[in-house]
Coordinates of C-alpha atoms in Angstrom, one line a residue:
M610 CA 108.1 35.0 45.9
R611 CA 111.4 34.9 44.5
S612 CA 113.9 33.7 47.6
S613 CA 116.9 32.7 46.9
A614 CA 120.9 33.2 48.3
T615 CA 121.3 36.0 46.2
V616 CA 122.5 39.0 47.8
L617 CA 120.2 42.8 45.9
V618 CA 121.8 45.7 46.3
V619 CA 119.8 49.0 45.2
G620 CA 121.4 51.3 42.6
A621 CA 123.7 51.2 40.5
S622 CA 126.0 54.4 40.1
T623 CA 129.3 54.1 41.1
T624 CA 129.0 52.2 45.0
G625 CA 126.4 50.0 44.4
L626 CA 128.7 48.7 41.2
T627 CA 131.6 48.3 43.6
M628 CA 129.7 46.3 46.0
A629 CA 128.6 43.9 43.5
C630 CA 131.7 43.8 41.8
Q631 CA 133.0 43.2 45.5
L632 CA 130.4 40.2 45.9
L633 CA 131.0 38.2 42.6
R634 CA 134.4 38.0 42.9
Y635 CA 134.0 36.1 46.0
G636 CA 131.2 33.9 43.9
I637 CA 128.5 35.4 45.7
P638 CA 125.4 35.9 43.4
V639 CA 123.7 39.4 43.8
R640 CA 121.7 41.0 41.9
L641 CA 122.3 44.9 40.8
V642 CA 119.2 47.1 40.9
D643 CA 118.0 50.9 39.8
K644 CA 115.8 51.9 38.8
N645 CA 117.3 55.1 36.1
T646 CA 117.2 54.2 31.7
Q647 CA 121.0 54.6 31.5
I648 CA 124.2 56.3 33.2
N649 CA 123.9 59.4 34.3
P650 CA 125.8 60.9 31.2
I651 CA 126.6 64.4 32.9
V652 CA 129.9 64.5 34.2
R653 CA 129.7 65.0 38.2
A654 CA 132.1 64.2 40.9
I655 CA 135.2 63.9 39.1
G656 CA 138.5 62.9 40.5
V657 CA 139.1 59.3 41.4
H658 CA 141.1 59.1 44.5
A659 CA 144.9 57.1 44.9
R660 CA 142.6 55.2 47.2
S661 CA 140.0 54.5 44.4
L662 CA 143.2 53.5 41.9
E663 CA 144.1 51.1 44.3
I664 CA 140.8 49.2 44.5
F665 CA 140.2 49.1 41.1
D666 CA 143.7 47.9 40.5
D667 CA 142.7 45.4 42.3
L668 CA 138.9 45.5 40.5
G669 CA 141.6 45.1 37.4
I670 CA 140.5 48.3 35.7
G671 CA 143.0 50.7 37.1
E672 CA 144.6 51.1 33.5
A673 CA 141.6 52.5 31.9
F674 CA 141.6 54.5 34.6
H675 CA 144.6 56.2 33.3
D676 CA 144.4 55.7 29.6
E677 CA 141.3 57.8 29.3
G678 CA 141.6 60.3 33.0
L679 CA 143.6 63.2 33.1
I680 CA 146.6 62.7 36.0
I681 CA 146.0 65.3 39.1
N682 CA 149.6 65.5 41.2
G683 CA 148.9 68.4 42.3
R684 CA 146.8 72.0 43.3
N685 CA 147.2 75.8 42.8
I686 CA 145.7 78.2 46.1
F687 CA 145.0 83.0 44.2
V688 CA 144.2 84.1 46.9
D689 CA 143.0 88.5 45.6
G690 CA 144.3 87.4 42.8
N691 CA 148.1 85.9 42.9
L692 CA 149.7 82.7 42.4
A693 CA 149.7 81.3 47.0
L694 CA 150.5 78.2 47.2
H695 CA 151.0 76.1 44.3
S696 CA 152.8 72.6 45.3
V697 CA 152.8 69.3 43.5
W698 CA 152.8 65.5 45.3
P699 CA 155.9 64.6 47.0
D700 CA 156.8 60.3 46.5
V701 CA 153.9 58.6 49.4
N702 CA 155.8 55.0 47.9
R703 CA 151.8 53.9 46.9
P704 CA 151.3 53.0 43.4
H705 CA 149.6 56.2 42.6
P706 CA 151.3 59.2 43.8
H707 CA 148.3 61.2 42.4
D708 CA 144.5 61.5 41.8
I709 CA 142.9 61.1 37.6
A710 CA 140.4 63.2 36.4
I711 CA 137.7 61.7 34.7
G712 CA 133.8 61.9 34.7
Q713 CA 131.2 59.9 36.7
N714 CA 130.0 58.5 34.1
R715 CA 133.3 56.7 32.9
T716 CA 133.6 55.5 36.2
E717 CA 130.8 54.0 36.4
A718 CA 131.3 52.6 32.4
H719 CA 135.1 50.7 33.5
L720 CA 132.9 49.5 36.6
G721 CA 130.4 48.4 34.5
D722 CA 133.0 47.3 32.4
C723 CA 134.2 44.4 35.3
L724 CA 130.5 43.5 36.3
H725 CA 130.3 42.3 32.5
R726 CA 133.2 39.9 33.1
L727 CA 132.6 38.9 36.8
G728 CA 128.8 38.0 34.6
G729 CA 127.2 40.7 36.3
T730 CA 124.1 42.5 35.1
V731 CA 121.9 45.9 36.2
E732 CA 119.0 45.6 35.7
R733 CA 117.3 49.5 34.4
Q734 CA 113.8 50.9 35.8
V735 CA 113.6 48.3 38.6
E736 CA 113.2 50.5 42.2
L737 CA 113.0 49.2 45.8
I738 CA 109.2 50.2 46.9
D739 CA 108.4 47.9 50.5
L740 CA 110.8 45.9 52.2
D741 CA 109.9 43.9 55.3
Q742 CA 112.9 42.3 57.6
T743 CA 112.4 39.2 59.0
M744 CA 115.4 37.5 61.7
A745 CA 116.5 36.1 58.5
G746 CA 116.3 38.3 55.3
V747 CA 114.7 40.6 53.8
R748 CA 111.6 40.4 51.7
A749 CA 112.0 43.2 49.2
T750 CA 109.0 44.7 46.9
L751 CA 109.9 45.9 43.6
R752 CA 108.2 47.3 41.2
H753 CA 109.5 47.5 37.2
A754 CA 109.5 49.7 34.7
D755 CA 106.0 48.1 33.0
G756 CA 104.8 48.9 36.8
T757 CA 104.2 45.6 37.7
T758 CA 105.9 44.3 40.9
E759 CA 107.4 41.3 42.2
T760 CA 108.7 40.2 46.2
M761 CA 111.6 38.2 46.6
G762 CA 113.5 37.4 49.5
T763 CA 117.3 37.8 49.8
P764 CA 119.9 37.3 52.8
Y765 CA 120.8 41.1 53.0
L766 CA 119.9 43.9 51.8
I767 CA 122.4 45.9 50.3
G768 CA 121.5 49.8 50.0
C769 CA 123.6 51.9 47.3
D770 CA 120.9 54.3 46.6
G771 CA 122.1 57.3 47.3
A772 CA 121.4 60.5 49.5
H773 CA 117.3 59.6 49.1
S774 CA 117.5 56.1 50.0
A775 CA 114.8 54.3 49.5
V776 CA 116.3 51.7 51.8
R777 CA 117.4 54.3 54.6
Q778 CA 113.7 55.6 54.2
L779 CA 111.8 51.7 54.5
N780 CA 114.3 51.6 57.7
R781 CA 112.4 55.0 58.8
L782 CA 116.3 55.7 60.1
H783 CA 117.5 59.6 60.2
F784 CA 119.8 60.6 58.4
T785 CA 121.4 63.2 60.7
G786 CA 122.9 66.5 59.9
N787 CA 122.1 69.6 58.2
A788 CA 121.9 71.2 55.3
D789 CA 123.7 74.7 53.7
P790 CA 121.4 77.5 53.0
R791 CA 123.0 78.4 49.6
S792 CA 123.5 78.0 46.3
F793 CA 125.8 77.1 44.0
M794 CA 126.5 76.9 40.5
I795 CA 128.5 74.3 38.5
A796 CA 129.5 74.8 34.6
D797 CA 131.2 72.1 32.4
V798 CA 133.2 74.2 29.7
I799 CA 136.0 74.8 27.7
L800 CA 138.1 78.3 29.6
D801 CA 140.2 80.0 26.9
G802 CA 144.1 80.8 28.8
D803 CA 147.1 78.5 30.3
L804 CA 145.4 77.2 33.0
P805 CA 147.5 73.8 34.1
R806 CA 146.3 70.5 33.0
N807 CA 147.5 68.6 35.7
A808 CA 146.7 70.5 38.8
I809 CA 143.0 71.6 40.9
S810 CA 143.1 75.5 41.3
M811 CA 140.9 77.6 43.6
A812 CA 140.0 81.0 43.8
V813 CA 139.2 83.5 46.6
N814 CA 138.6 86.6 46.4
K815 CA 136.8 90.0 47.9
V816 CA 133.3 88.4 45.5
G817 CA 133.6 84.9 46.4
F818 CA 135.7 81.9 45.7
S819 CA 135.8 79.2 42.7
F820 CA 136.8 76.1 41.7
Y821 CA 138.8 75.1 38.4
T822 CA 139.5 71.4 37.7
P823 CA 140.0 70.1 34.2
I824 CA 138.5 67.1 33.3
P825 CA 139.3 65.5 29.5
N826 CA 138.4 66.8 25.9
G827 CA 140.0 69.7 27.3
R828 CA 136.6 70.9 29.3
Y829 CA 137.3 71.8 32.7
Q830 CA 135.2 71.8 35.6
V831 CA 133.7 74.9 37.5
A832 CA 132.0 75.9 40.7
A833 CA 131.2 79.0 42.9
E834 CA 128.8 79.6 44.8
W835 CA 125.7 81.7 42.9
P836 CA 124.5 84.1 45.5
D837 CA 122.0 85.5 42.5
A838 CA 120.1 81.2 42.2
P839 CA 116.0 81.7 41.2
P840 CA 114.7 79.9 44.0
D841 CA 114.0 76.9 41.4
D842 CA 116.6 75.0 40.8
T843 CA 116.9 76.8 37.7
P844 CA 120.7 76.4 35.8
P845 CA 122.6 78.5 35.3
T846 CA 123.1 80.4 32.0
L847 CA 126.2 80.7 29.9
E848 CA 126.0 84.3 30.8
A849 CA 126.1 84.1 34.5
V850 CA 128.6 81.6 34.5
Q851 CA 130.7 84.4 32.8
D852 CA 129.4 87.3 35.2
M853 CA 131.2 85.0 38.0
L854 CA 134.3 84.4 36.3
D855 CA 134.8 88.0 35.9
K856 CA 134.7 89.0 39.8
R857 CA 136.3 86.1 40.7
A858 CA 138.7 83.7 37.9
P859 CA 142.4 85.0 38.8
W860 CA 142.9 85.1 35.6
P861 CA 140.9 86.8 32.1
T862 CA 139.2 83.5 30.5
K863 CA 136.2 82.7 28.6
A864 CA 133.6 80.0 28.7
S865 CA 132.6 78.2 26.1
D866 CA 130.8 75.3 24.7
P867 CA 129.1 74.7 27.9
E868 CA 128.4 70.3 28.1
W869 CA 126.5 70.9 31.5
L870 CA 125.3 74.1 33.4
G871 CA 123.7 73.1 36.7
H872 CA 122.8 74.3 40.3
F873 CA 123.2 72.6 43.4
R874 CA 122.4 72.5 47.7
I875 CA 125.1 71.0 49.8
D876 CA 123.7 69.1 53.4
Y877 CA 126.4 67.7 55.3
R878 CA 124.7 64.6 57.4
V879 CA 125.7 61.0 58.5
A880 CA 123.5 58.2 59.4
P881 CA 124.0 57.3 63.0
S882 CA 123.7 53.6 62.2
Y883 CA 124.8 51.9 59.3
R884 CA 123.3 48.8 59.5
H885 CA 119.6 48.0 60.4
G886 CA 118.8 43.9 61.0
R887 CA 120.1 42.6 57.9
S888 CA 119.8 45.9 55.5
F889 CA 123.0 48.6 55.1
L890 CA 124.2 51.3 54.0
V891 CA 126.4 52.2 51.5
G892 CA 127.9 55.7 49.9
D893 CA 125.2 58.0 49.8
A894 CA 122.7 56.6 52.0
A895 CA 124.8 56.3 54.9
H896 CA 127.1 60.3 54.3
V897 CA 126.7 63.3 51.8
H898 CA 129.0 66.6 52.3
G899 CA 130.1 69.3 50.2
P900 CA 132.5 68.9 46.9
V901 CA 135.5 70.3 48.5
G902 CA 137.8 67.7 48.3
G903 CA 136.2 65.4 45.8
R904 CA 136.0 62.5 48.8
G905 CA 131.9 61.8 48.9
M906 CA 132.5 59.2 45.8
N907 CA 135.6 58.0 46.8
C908 CA 134.5 57.1 49.9
G909 CA 131.4 55.5 48.3
I910 CA 133.6 53.3 46.4
Q911 CA 135.8 52.4 49.8
D912 CA 132.9 51.7 51.7
A913 CA 131.5 49.0 48.9
Y914 CA 135.6 47.5 48.9
N915 CA 135.0 47.0 53.3
L916 CA 131.9 45.6 53.6
G917 CA 132.7 43.5 50.1
F918 CA 134.7 41.2 51.0
K919 CA 133.4 41.0 54.9
L920 CA 129.9 40.5 54.0
A921 CA 131.6 37.3 51.5
L922 CA 133.3 35.7 53.9
V923 CA 130.0 35.5 56.6
L924 CA 127.7 34.1 53.3
R925 CA 130.3 31.8 52.5
G926 CA 130.3 30.8 55.7
E927 CA 134.4 30.9 56.9
A928 CA 133.6 34.1 59.2
P929 CA 130.9 34.4 62.1
G930 CA 128.1 37.3 61.7
A931 CA 129.8 40.0 64.1
L932 CA 132.3 40.0 61.3
L933 CA 129.8 42.4 60.1
D934 CA 129.4 44.5 62.6
T935 CA 132.9 46.1 61.9
Y936 CA 132.2 47.9 58.6
E937 CA 130.0 50.8 60.6
R938 CA 132.6 50.6 63.3
E939 CA 135.5 51.6 60.5
R940 CA 133.6 53.0 58.0
Q941 CA 131.2 55.2 59.9
P942 CA 133.9 57.5 61.5
V943 CA 135.7 58.2 57.9
A944 CA 132.2 60.2 56.8
E945 CA 132.3 61.9 60.1
A946 CA 135.8 63.4 59.8
N947 CA 135.0 64.1 55.8
V948 CA 131.5 65.9 56.9
R949 CA 134.0 67.7 59.1
W950 CA 137.3 68.6 56.4
S951 CA 134.4 69.7 54.0
Q952 CA 132.1 72.0 56.3
S953 CA 135.0 73.2 58.0
T954 CA 137.1 74.2 54.2
S955 CA 134.7 75.3 52.6
G956 CA 132.8 77.6 55.5
K957 CA 137.4 79.3 55.2
L958 CA 136.6 79.7 51.4
M959 CA 133.1 80.9 51.7
E960 CA 134.3 83.3 54.8
Y961 CA 137.4 84.9 53.3
Q962 CA 135.3 88.1 51.4
A963 CA 133.2 89.3 54.5
M964 CA 137.4 89.4 56.6
P965 CA 138.4 91.3 58.2
D966 CA 141.9 93.1 56.4
E967 CA 144.1 91.8 58.7
A968 CA 142.3 88.8 58.6
R969 CA 142.8 88.4 55.0
T970 CA 146.5 88.5 55.1
D971 CA 146.7 85.5 58.2
F972 CA 144.5 83.6 56.0
F973 CA 147.2 84.8 53.0
M974 CA 150.4 83.5 55.4
A975 CA 148.7 80.6 56.3
V976 CA 148.3 79.1 52.8
T977 CA 151.8 80.4 51.8
T978 CA 154.2 80.0 54.6
P979 CA 156.2 76.6 54.0
K980 CA 155.6 73.2 55.5
E981 CA 157.5 70.7 57.0
P982 CA 158.1 68.0 54.5
D983 CA 156.7 65.4 57.1
V984 CA 153.3 67.4 57.1
V985 CA 153.1 68.4 53.7
I986 CA 153.6 64.0 53.4
R987 CA 151.0 63.8 55.7
Q988 CA 148.5 66.6 54.3
A989 CA 148.8 64.5 50.8
L990 CA 148.1 60.6 51.7
E991 CA 145.0 62.5 53.8
A992 CA 143.9 64.5 51.1
A993 CA 144.2 61.0 48.8
E994 CA 142.8 58.9 51.5
L995 CA 145.7 57.3 51.6
A996 CA 146.2 57.6 55.5
I997 CA 142.5 56.2 56.6
A998 CA 142.8 53.4 59.5
Y999 CA 140.8 51.7 61.0
P1000 CA 142.3 51.9 64.5
R1001 CA 139.9 50.5 66.4
S1002 CA 138.5 47.7 65.2
F1003 CA 137.8 44.1 66.4
I1004 CA 139.8 42.7 63.7
T1005 CA 142.7 44.8 64.5
K1006 CA 144.9 43.4 66.6
E1007 CA 148.7 43.3 67.8
D1008 CA 150.9 41.3 70.4
V1009 CA 154.7 42.8 70.9
E1010 CA 156.9 41.4 73.8
D1011 CA 158.5 44.2 75.5
R1012 CA 157.9 46.8 73.8
Q1013 CA 160.0 49.8 74.7
R1014 CA 163.2 47.3 72.8
R1015 CA 161.1 47.0 69.7
N1016 CA 160.4 50.4 69.0
L1017 CA 161.3 50.0 65.4
F1018 CA 159.0 47.4 64.7
L1019 CA 156.4 49.7 66.5
S1020 CA 157.2 52.0 63.9
G1021 CA 155.9 49.8 61.0
P1022 CA 152.4 50.1 59.9
A1023 CA 150.3 49.5 62.5
P1024 CA 147.2 47.3 63.0
G1025 CA 144.6 49.3 60.6
T1026 CA 146.5 51.1 58.5
S1027 CA 147.5 50.6 55.0
A1028 CA 149.9 47.5 54.3
I1029 CA 150.0 48.4 50.4
R1030 CA 153.1 50.0 48.9
A1031 CA 154.7 50.6 45.5
L1032 CA 157.7 48.6 45.8
N1033 CA 159.8 45.9 43.6
I1034 CA 159.9 42.4 45.0
V1035 CA 160.0 39.0 44.3
V1036 CA 157.7 35.8 44.6
D1037 CA 158.6 32.4 43.9
G1038 CA 161.1 33.9 41.2
D1039 CA 158.8 36.2 39.7
P1040 CA 159.2 40.2 40.1
M1041 CA 155.8 42.4 40.9
T1042 CA 155.5 45.5 43.2
F1043 CA 154.3 44.7 46.8
A1044 CA 151.5 46.1 45.8
A1045 CA 150.1 44.3 42.8
Y1046 CA 151.5 40.8 45.4
L1047 CA 148.7 42.0 47.5
A1048 CA 146.0 42.3 45.3
G1049 CA 142.8 39.8 45.2
I1050 CA 140.5 38.3 47.0
K1051 CA 142.7 36.1 50.1
F1052 CA 144.5 37.3 53.2
T1053 CA 147.6 37.7 53.6
V1054 CA 150.0 36.4 55.5
L1055 CA 153.8 38.0 55.6
G1056 CA 156.8 36.5 58.3
F1057 CA 160.0 38.3 58.0
A1058 CA 162.6 36.6 58.5
G1059 CA 164.3 39.7 59.4
I1060 CA 167.7 41.4 57.6
N1061 CA 169.8 39.4 59.7
G1062 CA 168.1 36.5 60.8
S1063 CA 169.6 33.3 61.1
A1064 CA 168.3 30.4 58.7
I1065 CA 167.3 28.1 62.1
E1066 CA 164.8 31.3 63.1
T1067 CA 163.7 31.4 59.5
A1068 CA 163.1 27.8 59.2
E1069 CA 161.4 28.3 63.0
L1070 CA 159.0 31.2 61.5
R1071 CA 158.9 29.2 58.8
S1072 CA 157.5 25.9 60.5
L1073 CA 154.6 28.3 62.3
L1074 CA 153.9 30.3 58.4
K1075 CA 153.0 26.3 57.6
G1076 CA 150.2 25.2 60.9
A1077 CA 148.9 29.4 59.7
A1078 CA 148.5 27.9 56.0
D1079 CA 147.5 24.4 57.1
R1080 CA 144.7 26.6 59.7
L1081 CA 143.4 29.2 56.5
D1082 CA 143.2 27.1 53.4
D1083 CA 142.2 28.8 50.7
L1084 CA 141.7 31.6 53.0
A1085 CA 145.3 33.4 52.9
Q1086 CA 147.8 32.7 50.7
V1087 CA 151.5 33.1 53.3
A1088 CA 154.9 33.5 52.2
I1089 CA 158.2 34.1 54.2
T1090 CA 160.2 37.4 53.7
V1091 CA 164.0 36.8 52.9
T1092 CA 166.1 39.5 52.1
D1093 CA 168.9 36.4 50.9
M1094 CA 168.1 33.0 49.0
D1095 CA 170.6 31.7 51.0
Q1096 CA 168.0 31.9 54.2
V1097 CA 165.4 29.5 52.8
G1098 CA 168.6 27.1 51.7
E1099 CA 166.4 24.0 49.2
R1100 CA 163.1 25.4 47.8
D1101 CA 160.3 23.4 49.7
T1102 CA 157.0 22.4 48.8
D1103 CA 155.2 22.7 51.7
G1104 CA 152.8 25.6 50.8
I1105 CA 154.9 28.8 51.7
S1106 CA 155.8 31.4 49.0
V1107 CA 159.2 33.0 48.8
L1108 CA 159.5 37.3 49.1
L1109 CA 162.7 37.9 48.4
D1110 CA 162.9 42.0 49.6
A1111 CA 166.4 41.7 48.0
S1112 CA 167.2 45.5 48.9
G1113 CA 165.9 45.1 52.4
E1114 CA 163.7 48.1 52.4
L1115 CA 160.1 46.4 52.8
H1116 CA 161.8 45.0 55.9
K1117 CA 163.1 48.1 56.9
I1118 CA 159.6 49.2 56.0
F1119 CA 157.8 47.0 58.1
G1120 CA 160.0 47.3 61.3
A1121 CA 161.7 43.8 61.0
H1122 CA 165.2 44.2 61.9
E1123 CA 164.5 41.0 63.5
A1124 CA 161.3 38.4 62.7
G1125 CA 158.0 39.7 63.1
L1126 CA 154.9 38.6 61.1
Y1127 CA 151.8 40.4 59.8
V1128 CA 148.1 39.0 58.3
I1129 CA 147.3 41.7 55.9
R1130 CA 143.1 42.1 54.4
P1131 CA 142.0 41.6 51.7
D1132 CA 142.0 45.0 51.3
G1133 CA 145.6 46.0 51.8
H1134 CA 144.7 47.2 55.8
V1135 CA 147.2 45.6 58.3
G1136 CA 144.6 43.5 60.2
Y1137 CA 147.8 41.6 63.0
R1138 CA 151.8 42.0 63.7
S1139 CA 153.5 40.4 66.6
Q1140 CA 156.9 40.2 67.4
P1141 CA 158.7 37.5 67.7
P1142 CA 156.1 35.7 65.9
A1143 CA 154.2 32.9 68.2
M1144 CA 151.8 30.2 67.1
V1145 CA 150.0 30.7 70.0
P1146 CA 148.9 34.6 70.0
L1147 CA 148.5 34.4 65.8
R1148 CA 145.6 31.5 66.5
T1149 CA 143.8 33.1 68.8
Y1150 CA 143.7 36.2 66.7
L1151 CA 142.4 34.4 63.9
D1152 CA 140.3 32.2 65.1
R1153 CA 138.2 36.0 66.3
V1154 CA 138.4 36.6 62.7
F1155 CA 137.8 32.8 61.5
C1156 CA 134.9 30.1 61.5
T1157 CA 136.4 27.7 63.9

């Protein structure tokens, strides 16, 4: 039996590739296997959400998506042929106020480039056929293309192998949920007409609903319910797609040059447990739902990003094994919310054709009624998966004295929410964005001196940060944030960076009118905050997250 400290990742689609890249960044050996011969050339999932783009920036491949994909920053809703809503993303103060439309095959290719740069590779035509768990690890049996088998030992087995996950089935784990009995068609075609190239369009009428998503090379992905689908999953013909367009498209249009025609069904399922001993389920192996909103692939990418840094810290002996329990605690509620949203939204669209006239009028009014600005921003953040938070995780905590007096500080990013912002800052003399400063594999300990903080108060804060830096060593980058360099006096060589927030905007966003402290996780989410900053509660938090 081949045995090592190498983590076995099964499935090399977007989720498995992200998982392997994340582990390799931390120096964890990875073996990534996939039963397929190559990347699936068919353009399937096509929407890379803003949150996933932040992750790809961190992995060093974000620019490639902008070079090759289409920026999607709006949506159109047509009701009975009339444009009921045209919306454009508001400014949300994040690095990417938009999504990118790009084929899943190209997303996998860019992740593959990242994998190779980090020294990893994909072993193709290698299938997991059996596993046996012990207290110390997993014995996995793999079958190769020539029919030979091998058994390897691994400390952890990560199942990124899709909705029909072998890892889930071999662990005899349930996949709770239900199947939608309806059939749907999907087509990658060219459409004539003046359809916008930077917005997703949805249409409903008395016949049914349809979706139109622009993709590169002048093409569109079209999807719709297909009540006349054959029972054997035969894909639609171009004529069937055109018949659907003639009945449901809100403008006269003709489809041509089909790249791919497909037939699919929808399941709504979430595994009741994401972990079984030393096996984990990630991405579609743990949850599946409808394509509305494009959250399936993105949710898997974010699962892997979340589990990856935690597993790496545990394997390196820098965090307790209990840290791994936060993966399910944090990510399962996200999947459950996505399933509820997808099922509810799809249901409303598909029910329109059967609604009485009065209900259709109410539907139209609900779509066309203007929303308050804060509602528009909240909905944009939710659609781009930028509003995801982990408030109930045991690695999220705050210590705030006199909460009534410190309401400004409490208005800043709460524990579990994202700290990533697109603001410009200067770190040790180098201009950069705040998002770029947070990137990388380390935690960030950030002490805010306060908008009107004195030199004495800043010196006290710096002493506290020095203690944190000594405690964490290479696990974290530590910085004191000031609005004026006069607050720090002479440049010290204590290993504490100086982050200059000359506009004071970062202080305001983080509620740091007075001195305050934040600990930000490698995934950009706030782990801890306190006001006033104090060493004992900070050390208590750090001892909870890291091995002492």
